[in-house]
XYZ file of C-alpha atoms in Angstrom:
479
model
C 0.000 0.000 0.000
C 1.654 3.201 -1.141
C 1.835 6.229 1.044
C -0.848 8.774 0.122
C 0.225 12.255 -0.889
C -1.766 15.368 -0.155
C -3.426 17.175 -3.051
C -1.618 20.143 -4.533
C -2.533 23.682 -3.584
C -5.165 25.082 -5.994
C -3.710 27.121 -8.885
C -5.384 30.190 -10.416
C -7.671 28.350 -12.958
C -8.693 25.673 -10.458
C -9.333 28.349 -7.833
C -11.594 30.155 -10.274
C -13.532 26.948 -10.986
C -13.873 26.141 -7.279
C -14.997 29.681 -6.473
C -17.695 29.506 -9.153
C -18.941 26.060 -8.091
C -19.014 26.994 -4.389
C -21.559 29.707 -5.182
C -24.028 26.881 -5.996
C -22.548 23.827 -4.222
C -25.565 21.592 -4.887
C -25.750 22.307 -8.631
C -24.456 20.245 -11.525
C -22.678 22.323 -14.168
C -22.204 22.036 -17.904
C -18.792 23.102 -19.164
C -20.206 26.110 -21.032
C -21.823 27.419 -17.837
C -18.582 26.963 -15.905
C -16.582 28.781 -18.573
C -18.805 31.838 -18.182
C -18.960 31.637 -14.370
C -15.206 31.165 -13.930
C -14.161 33.466 -16.778
C -11.911 30.852 -18.394
C -11.238 29.635 -21.890
C -12.226 26.081 -22.755
C -8.603 24.900 -22.713
C -7.937 26.271 -19.228
C -11.275 25.007 -17.946
C -10.761 21.396 -18.998
C -7.218 21.287 -17.633
C -8.518 22.641 -14.316
C -11.436 20.188 -14.240
C -9.116 17.248 -14.949
C -6.888 18.211 -12.022
C -9.841 18.732 -9.703
C -11.254 15.300 -10.614
C -7.932 13.633 -9.822
C -7.904 15.289 -6.397
C -11.461 14.221 -5.630
C -12.770 17.793 -5.511
C -15.023 17.538 -8.580
C -17.060 14.637 -9.987
C -18.213 14.117 -13.574
C -21.364 12.342 -14.813
C -22.630 11.808 -18.347
C -26.081 13.159 -19.218
C -26.710 10.456 -21.823
C -24.900 7.487 -23.289
C -24.013 9.247 -26.524
C -22.618 7.849 -29.756
C -19.496 8.368 -31.823
C -21.403 10.824 -33.991
C -23.122 12.588 -31.091
C -21.190 12.135 -27.852
C -23.021 12.611 -24.576
C -22.586 15.797 -22.561
C -21.016 15.881 -19.118
C -22.074 17.561 -15.902
C -19.643 18.541 -13.183
C -20.336 18.803 -9.455
C -18.229 19.930 -6.522
C -17.605 17.370 -3.766
C -18.238 18.036 -0.059
C -14.493 18.294 0.633
C -13.974 21.022 -1.971
C -16.969 23.012 -0.683
C -14.976 23.489 2.495
C -12.519 26.279 1.642
C -10.479 25.591 4.770
C -10.053 21.927 3.902
C -8.735 22.789 0.423
C -6.417 25.403 1.905
C -5.189 22.945 4.532
C -4.503 20.319 1.860
C -2.361 22.788 -0.001
C -0.583 23.799 3.193
C 0.216 20.198 4.100
C 1.611 19.593 0.615
C 4.444 22.051 1.247
C 7.627 19.952 1.714
C 8.657 21.558 5.009
C 5.193 21.212 6.552
C 4.827 17.658 5.220
C 8.186 16.610 6.672
C 7.420 18.288 9.993
C 4.108 16.440 10.115
C 5.778 13.063 9.641
C 8.416 13.969 12.231
C 5.655 14.714 14.736
C 3.934 11.434 13.823
C 7.195 9.568 14.461
C 7.542 11.238 17.863
C 3.967 10.291 18.795
C 4.632 6.714 17.696
C 7.807 6.497 19.781
C 6.054 7.916 22.851
C 3.171 5.446 22.475
C 5.588 2.539 22.028
C 7.681 3.604 25.019
C 4.575 3.884 27.198
C 3.478 0.363 26.258
C 6.908 -1.217 26.664
C 7.733 0.565 29.931
C 5.030 -1.291 31.829
C 6.120 -4.069 34.131
C 4.960 -7.550 35.021
C 1.475 -8.639 33.997
C 0.629 -5.109 32.762
C 3.166 -5.301 29.912
C 1.463 -6.348 26.638
C -0.789 -8.803 28.514
C -2.750 -10.054 25.487
C 0.450 -10.932 23.658
C 1.353 -12.845 26.809
C -1.921 -14.755 26.524
C -1.200 -15.702 22.905
C 2.298 -16.933 23.734
C 1.340 -18.579 27.024
C -1.621 -20.497 25.603
C 0.320 -21.767 22.593
C 3.320 -22.656 24.773
C 0.963 -24.772 26.878
C -0.384 -26.392 23.717
C 3.147 -27.309 22.672
C 3.510 -29.174 25.968
C 0.215 -31.044 25.733
C -2.200 -28.649 27.466
C -5.387 -27.170 25.980
C -5.450 -23.664 24.563
C -8.594 -23.028 26.568
C -7.194 -24.103 29.932
C -4.676 -21.266 29.939
C -5.349 -18.247 32.168
C -2.717 -15.550 32.747
C -2.046 -13.461 35.835
C -4.869 -11.087 34.907
C -7.395 -13.973 34.714
C -7.439 -13.532 30.917
C -8.005 -16.742 28.886
C -7.286 -17.573 25.256
C -10.508 -16.772 23.363
C -9.646 -17.198 19.662
C -10.282 -20.185 17.371
C -7.641 -22.944 17.240
C -6.462 -21.713 13.820
C -5.196 -18.547 15.528
C -3.188 -20.757 17.862
C -1.530 -22.330 14.817
C -0.536 -18.902 13.495
C 0.775 -17.802 16.897
C 2.903 -20.950 17.202
C 6.149 -19.331 15.861
C 5.896 -16.621 18.525
C 6.770 -19.168 21.202
C 10.293 -19.556 19.778
C 11.199 -15.866 20.235
C 12.489 -14.414 23.501
C 9.852 -12.314 25.231
C 11.734 -8.996 25.162
C 12.576 -8.922 21.434
C 9.108 -10.285 20.645
C 7.424 -7.409 22.489
C 9.550 -4.816 20.682
C 8.928 -6.426 17.277
C 5.186 -6.770 17.953
C 4.929 -3.102 18.952
C 6.912 -1.953 15.916
C 4.753 -4.078 13.622
C 1.580 -2.611 15.145
C 2.831 0.935 14.541
C 3.737 0.052 10.946
C 0.226 -1.333 10.424
C -1.315 1.844 11.848
C 0.767 3.949 9.462
C -0.464 1.782 6.595
C -4.056 2.353 7.689
C -3.341 6.079 7.926
C -2.094 6.057 4.329
C -5.279 4.321 3.217
C -7.572 6.711 5.109
C -5.657 9.730 3.817
C -5.901 8.486 0.244
C -9.645 7.859 0.498
C -10.546 11.049 2.338
C -7.984 13.437 0.792
C -6.822 14.344 4.296
C -3.129 14.976 4.975
C -1.398 11.653 5.625
C 0.816 12.903 8.511
C -2.189 14.400 10.307
C -4.187 11.192 9.771
C -1.330 9.137 11.216
C -1.077 11.358 14.290
C -4.821 11.131 14.939
C -4.844 7.336 14.639
C -1.790 6.957 16.874
C -3.368 9.139 19.570
C -6.755 7.401 19.416
C -7.979 5.158 22.213
C -8.234 2.025 20.001
C -4.623 2.254 18.800
C -3.345 3.108 22.290
C -5.207 0.053 23.586
C -3.770 -2.171 20.847
C -0.258 -1.053 21.717
C -0.750 -1.263 25.462
C -2.241 -4.761 25.420
C -0.211 -6.185 22.541
C -3.431 -6.880 20.680
C -4.063 -8.236 17.180
C -7.278 -6.283 16.449
C -5.733 -3.446 14.429
C -3.907 -6.018 12.302
C -7.202 -7.758 11.518
C -8.758 -4.430 10.496
C -5.776 -3.852 8.212
C -6.244 -7.295 6.658
C -9.864 -6.463 5.782
C -8.773 -3.124 4.305
C -5.983 -4.835 2.353
C -8.390 -7.380 0.899
C -10.927 -4.762 -0.167
C -8.642 -1.882 -1.158
C -5.762 -3.745 -2.823
C -6.767 -7.330 -3.625
C -10.261 -6.460 -4.892
C -9.126 -6.355 -8.520
C -7.626 -9.861 -8.385
C -9.028 -13.383 -8.343
C -7.835 -13.738 -4.733
C -10.321 -11.192 -3.434
C -11.955 -12.608 -0.287
C -9.083 -14.840 0.811
C -7.597 -12.355 3.274
C -10.980 -11.533 4.793
C -11.583 -15.265 5.299
C -8.222 -15.663 7.019
C -8.894 -12.649 9.266
C -12.254 -14.142 10.309
C -10.580 -17.478 11.037
C -8.157 -15.743 13.422
C -10.902 -13.841 15.240
C -14.589 -14.151 14.424
C -15.498 -10.448 14.305
C -14.384 -9.899 10.645
C -17.072 -12.393 9.575
C -19.466 -9.453 9.188
C -17.498 -8.244 6.164
C -18.380 -11.368 4.166
C -22.056 -10.362 3.731
C -20.782 -6.894 2.780
C -18.982 -8.477 -0.175
C -22.202 -10.238 -1.143
C -24.300 -7.054 -0.834
C -21.746 -5.146 -2.883
C -22.152 -7.564 -5.759
C -18.804 -9.265 -5.125
C -20.426 -12.667 -4.733
C -17.469 -14.689 -5.883
C -15.317 -12.900 -3.295
C -17.938 -13.616 -0.607
C -17.885 -17.312 -1.489
C -14.074 -17.327 -1.561
C -13.975 -15.680 1.884
C -16.448 -18.212 3.271
C -14.514 -21.140 1.794
C -11.254 -19.742 3.174
C -12.769 -19.346 6.631
C -14.085 -22.928 6.590
C -10.777 -24.205 5.261
C -8.797 -22.478 8.008
C -11.177 -23.882 10.636
C -10.615 -27.334 9.118
C -6.854 -26.856 9.394
C -7.311 -26.005 13.064
C -9.484 -29.083 13.563
C -6.916 -31.331 11.892
C -4.131 -29.925 14.077
C -5.955 -29.876 17.443
C -9.264 -31.756 17.166
C -10.032 -31.722 20.903
C -9.520 -27.983 21.223
C -11.548 -27.424 18.039
C -14.490 -29.379 19.417
C -14.186 -27.483 22.670
C -14.062 -24.056 21.014
C -16.834 -24.514 18.472
C -18.985 -26.545 20.825
C -18.792 -24.623 24.107
C -16.020 -22.025 24.599
C -17.116 -19.574 21.905
C -20.621 -19.362 23.405
C -19.484 -18.429 26.932
C -19.103 -14.655 26.846
C -18.089 -14.578 30.509
C -14.769 -16.137 29.503
C -13.841 -12.859 27.820
C -13.261 -10.985 31.069
C -15.099 -8.269 32.986
C -17.688 -7.670 30.273
C -19.788 -5.220 32.297
C -17.124 -2.485 32.414
C -17.329 0.584 30.193
C -14.495 -0.715 28.017
C -17.031 -3.112 26.481
C -19.060 -0.926 24.104
C -21.243 -3.649 22.592
C -25.024 -3.426 22.907
C -24.959 -6.458 25.194
C -22.430 -4.747 27.463
C -24.562 -1.593 27.639
C -27.662 -3.599 28.590
C -25.669 -5.352 31.312
C -24.613 -2.004 32.759
C -28.236 -0.864 32.712
C -29.188 -3.854 34.864
C -30.981 -6.032 32.295
C -30.830 -9.720 33.209
C -30.935 -12.878 31.109
C -32.710 -14.403 29.285
C -34.487 -11.204 28.304
C -31.263 -9.219 27.915
C -29.735 -11.606 25.386
C -32.922 -11.610 23.311
C -33.134 -7.809 23.280
C -29.413 -7.565 22.456
C -29.784 -9.972 19.530
C -32.777 -8.078 18.128
C -31.034 -4.700 18.341
C -27.722 -6.067 17.054
C -29.421 -7.844 14.159
C -31.366 -4.733 13.184
C -28.239 -2.573 13.253
C -26.299 -5.133 11.199
C -29.027 -5.404 8.551
C -29.375 -1.625 8.191
C -25.612 -1.162 8.082
C -25.122 -3.841 5.422
C -27.923 -2.298 3.363
C -26.317 1.157 3.502
C -22.808 -0.190 2.995
C -23.874 -2.279 0.006
C -25.194 0.827 -1.753
C -22.012 2.742 -0.963
C -19.757 -0.050 -2.227
C -21.732 -0.469 -5.445
C -21.313 3.267 -6.045
C -17.553 2.860 -5.623
C -17.282 4.267 -2.088
C -15.673 1.260 -0.416
C -14.190 3.402 2.340
C -17.617 4.418 3.642
C -18.834 0.840 3.234
C -15.996 -0.561 5.338
C -16.442 2.027 8.088
C -20.224 1.537 8.250
C -19.898 -2.243 8.590
C -17.023 -1.894 11.058
C -19.238 0.292 13.238
C -22.004 -2.320 13.059
C -19.468 -4.915 14.205
C -18.754 -2.829 17.311
C -22.475 -2.765 18.131
C -23.294 -6.392 17.329
C -20.269 -8.239 18.715
C -20.947 -9.865 22.111
C -17.924 -7.966 23.441
C -16.423 -4.845 21.850
C -13.316 -3.759 23.718
C -11.621 -0.450 22.976
C -9.044 -2.080 20.701
C -11.901 -3.295 18.435
C -13.051 0.266 17.695
C -10.535 1.485 15.094
C -13.389 1.781 12.569
C -14.971 4.543 14.649
C -11.847 6.691 14.454
C -11.790 6.289 10.661
C -15.386 7.583 10.600
C -14.072 11.129 11.130
C -13.268 11.085 7.410
C -16.702 9.974 6.194
C -18.193 12.156 3.408
C -21.165 13.287 5.486
C -23.986 14.713 3.373
C -24.158 18.139 5.005
C -22.657 21.608 4.894
C -19.010 22.312 5.631
C -19.693 23.418 9.210
C -21.640 20.242 9.985
C -18.906 18.067 8.483
C -16.266 19.776 10.584
C -18.489 19.394 13.641
C -18.945 15.692 12.881
C -15.192 15.130 12.574
C -14.539 16.980 15.849
C -17.261 14.972 17.623
C -15.818 11.670 16.413
C -12.301 12.639 17.460
C -13.446 13.877 20.863
C -15.240 10.588 21.561
C -12.392 8.429 20.251
C -9.383 10.332 21.606
C -10.654 11.393 25.025
C -11.474 8.967 27.895
C -15.187 9.778 27.685
C -16.447 6.306 28.616
C -14.267 6.186 31.724
C -15.444 9.646 32.757
C -19.051 8.616 32.154
C -18.599 5.496 34.290
C -17.158 7.538 37.168
C -19.955 10.097 36.948
C -22.659 7.467 36.516
C -23.908 8.973 33.215
C -24.947 6.119 30.868
C -25.073 8.292 27.700
C -21.456 9.336 28.259
C -20.389 5.897 29.490
C -21.779 4.378 26.277
C -20.735 7.262 24.017
C -18.732 5.043 21.656
C -21.610 2.598 21.314
C -23.951 5.479 20.455
C -21.398 6.764 17.957
C -21.182 3.297 16.383
C -24.980 3.114 16.024
C -25.017 6.559 14.404
C -22.303 5.580 11.903
C -23.920 2.243 11.092
C -27.523 3.411 10.724
C -28.067 7.159 10.835
C -25.382 9.466 9.476
C -26.162 10.308 5.810
C -23.225 9.706 3.486
C -22.791 11.852 0.369
C -22.523 10.135 -2.989
C -19.060 10.467 -4.492
C -20.022 9.913 -8.097
C -23.743 9.476 -8.718
C -27.138 9.170 -7.098
C -26.856 5.369 -7.209
C -25.542 5.437 -3.666
C -28.985 6.425 -2.436
C -30.289 2.976 -3.287
C -32.155 1.199 -6.051
C -34.973 3.730 -6.230
C -32.810 6.789 -6.778
C -32.810 8.498 -10.144
C -30.476 10.842 -11.927
C -31.463 14.459 -11.853
C -31.693 16.758 -14.843
C -28.845 19.208 -15.458
C -28.673 22.223 -13.204
C -30.668 20.679 -10.332
C -29.472 19.896 -6.835
C -27.735 16.590 -6.344
C -29.328 13.811 -4.353
C -27.448 10.674 -3.555
C -26.972 9.933 0.106
C -26.830 6.817 2.201
C -29.608 7.300 4.722
C-alpha cells in the first residue's frame, strides 16, 4: 500500500472553478456554464477540471450514453471536501515539503512515545494479550489445551484454534525482542491504515497518522499487545488492494478465522455484488477452521462446541471498556434471558441496516464508507467490543457526510473527541450512561443514521434513486 500524498494547492484556474462552483454547491454544471462563471477559456477550464477530478474535488457524470457521432454531454459537481474552503487550503498547506516533513516527524515522535509507554510497563501489565497468545500456545506445545490457559490477569485464550496455529512461531522468540517487534509491527500497520484513510478522504497523511496513533483504540492495541488493528488492516488490504484480483476474499476469510469479528465483512462483499469474493472468503474461513481441527481436534471441538458461546470467559464484560449493545444492557441492569434476546434483536437490526447502507455505498464505488459503516455495526453487534476493536470509529471522522461544511467539521470533531478522550471512563465515574456508552452510540449513528454523500452518482442512495436533470441539486446519500 503506497503512502498517500496530499493534493496540490489550488492554482489560479482551479481556484476560479472552485470559487464559481461553491456559489451553488448543490448544482451540476455544464462546461459552457462553468466557462462563463469562472471566466476561463475552454482549454484552461478542462485542464482545471481534470486536475480537480484527480484530487477528488469535482465529480463528472454523463447526461446520456451518446454515440461516436453525437457524444453525450457531461455535468460537473463539486464534492463536499472542496466546498470546504479551509479543507482545500489545509490540503495545499500540508503539501508544502517543510510542513509535510514536519508532520511526519511529529507522527514519528507520537509513535515512539506510544511505544515507550506500552513497553515501559512491568509484570502482567506489559502487553498482557500478547502474553496470553504466547502462554496459551506454549501450553499447547507441551500437551495442554489452549482453553485451559489463564494468565495473571485472569485472561483466557478466546480465539479459534487456527489462531493458535498462526501464533505458534511466537513461542520460539524471547519475550523482550518479541514485544519490541510486535509493537513496531503494530505501529507500521497503523501507518499503513493512515495512508489508506488519507488516500480515500484526501486528508493529509501525517495528520491522519497522528490522529490514529493518539486514538484510544490504537493506544489500547499497543498497550495490550493486541491483534485487532492487524485484523482491520487485513480487511482493508483485501478490499482496497486485492479487490481487482481473483484472490479477493481470501484475506478476509483468514482474518475471520483468526478472530470471528471480521465475519461481518463477508455479507458486505455479497451485498456489494462481489459474490465470488464472498464465497471465496467463506470457503477460506471454513478451510482455516478445518486446518485447526486437523491440528488440534479436541480444542476445536471445545471451542466450536462450548467455549465460543461463553461470553463470561472474555473478562469483565460489564465495564465501560465493552461498548457492545450487550455490554450496555448489562450495565443498565438487564438480566438474562431477556437481555440476550433484546441484544440480539437490536444487534441484528443494526447489522441489517448497516449492510444495506454499505452495500449501496460499495456499489457506487465508495468502499471506504462501506468498510467504516460495517465496522461500526461490528462494534455494536459483537458480544464484546473492547476499545481495541473500535478502530473503525476513528476512521469515521473522514466519512463524506452529506451536510454543509460546518456540519462536516463538527462531525469530525465529535468523532475525534469521543475516540481520543477517555469519555467512557469519565461517564462510568460520573454514573452517566449516555457518556459511558458514548462510543456505542457513535457506532450506532455511523452504522444506521449518518447520511453519506454520494461520491459519483445518485446510485448510492439505493435502487430507487434516479439521476437528476442538469442544473438541479444533487441527491445521492446513504440514509
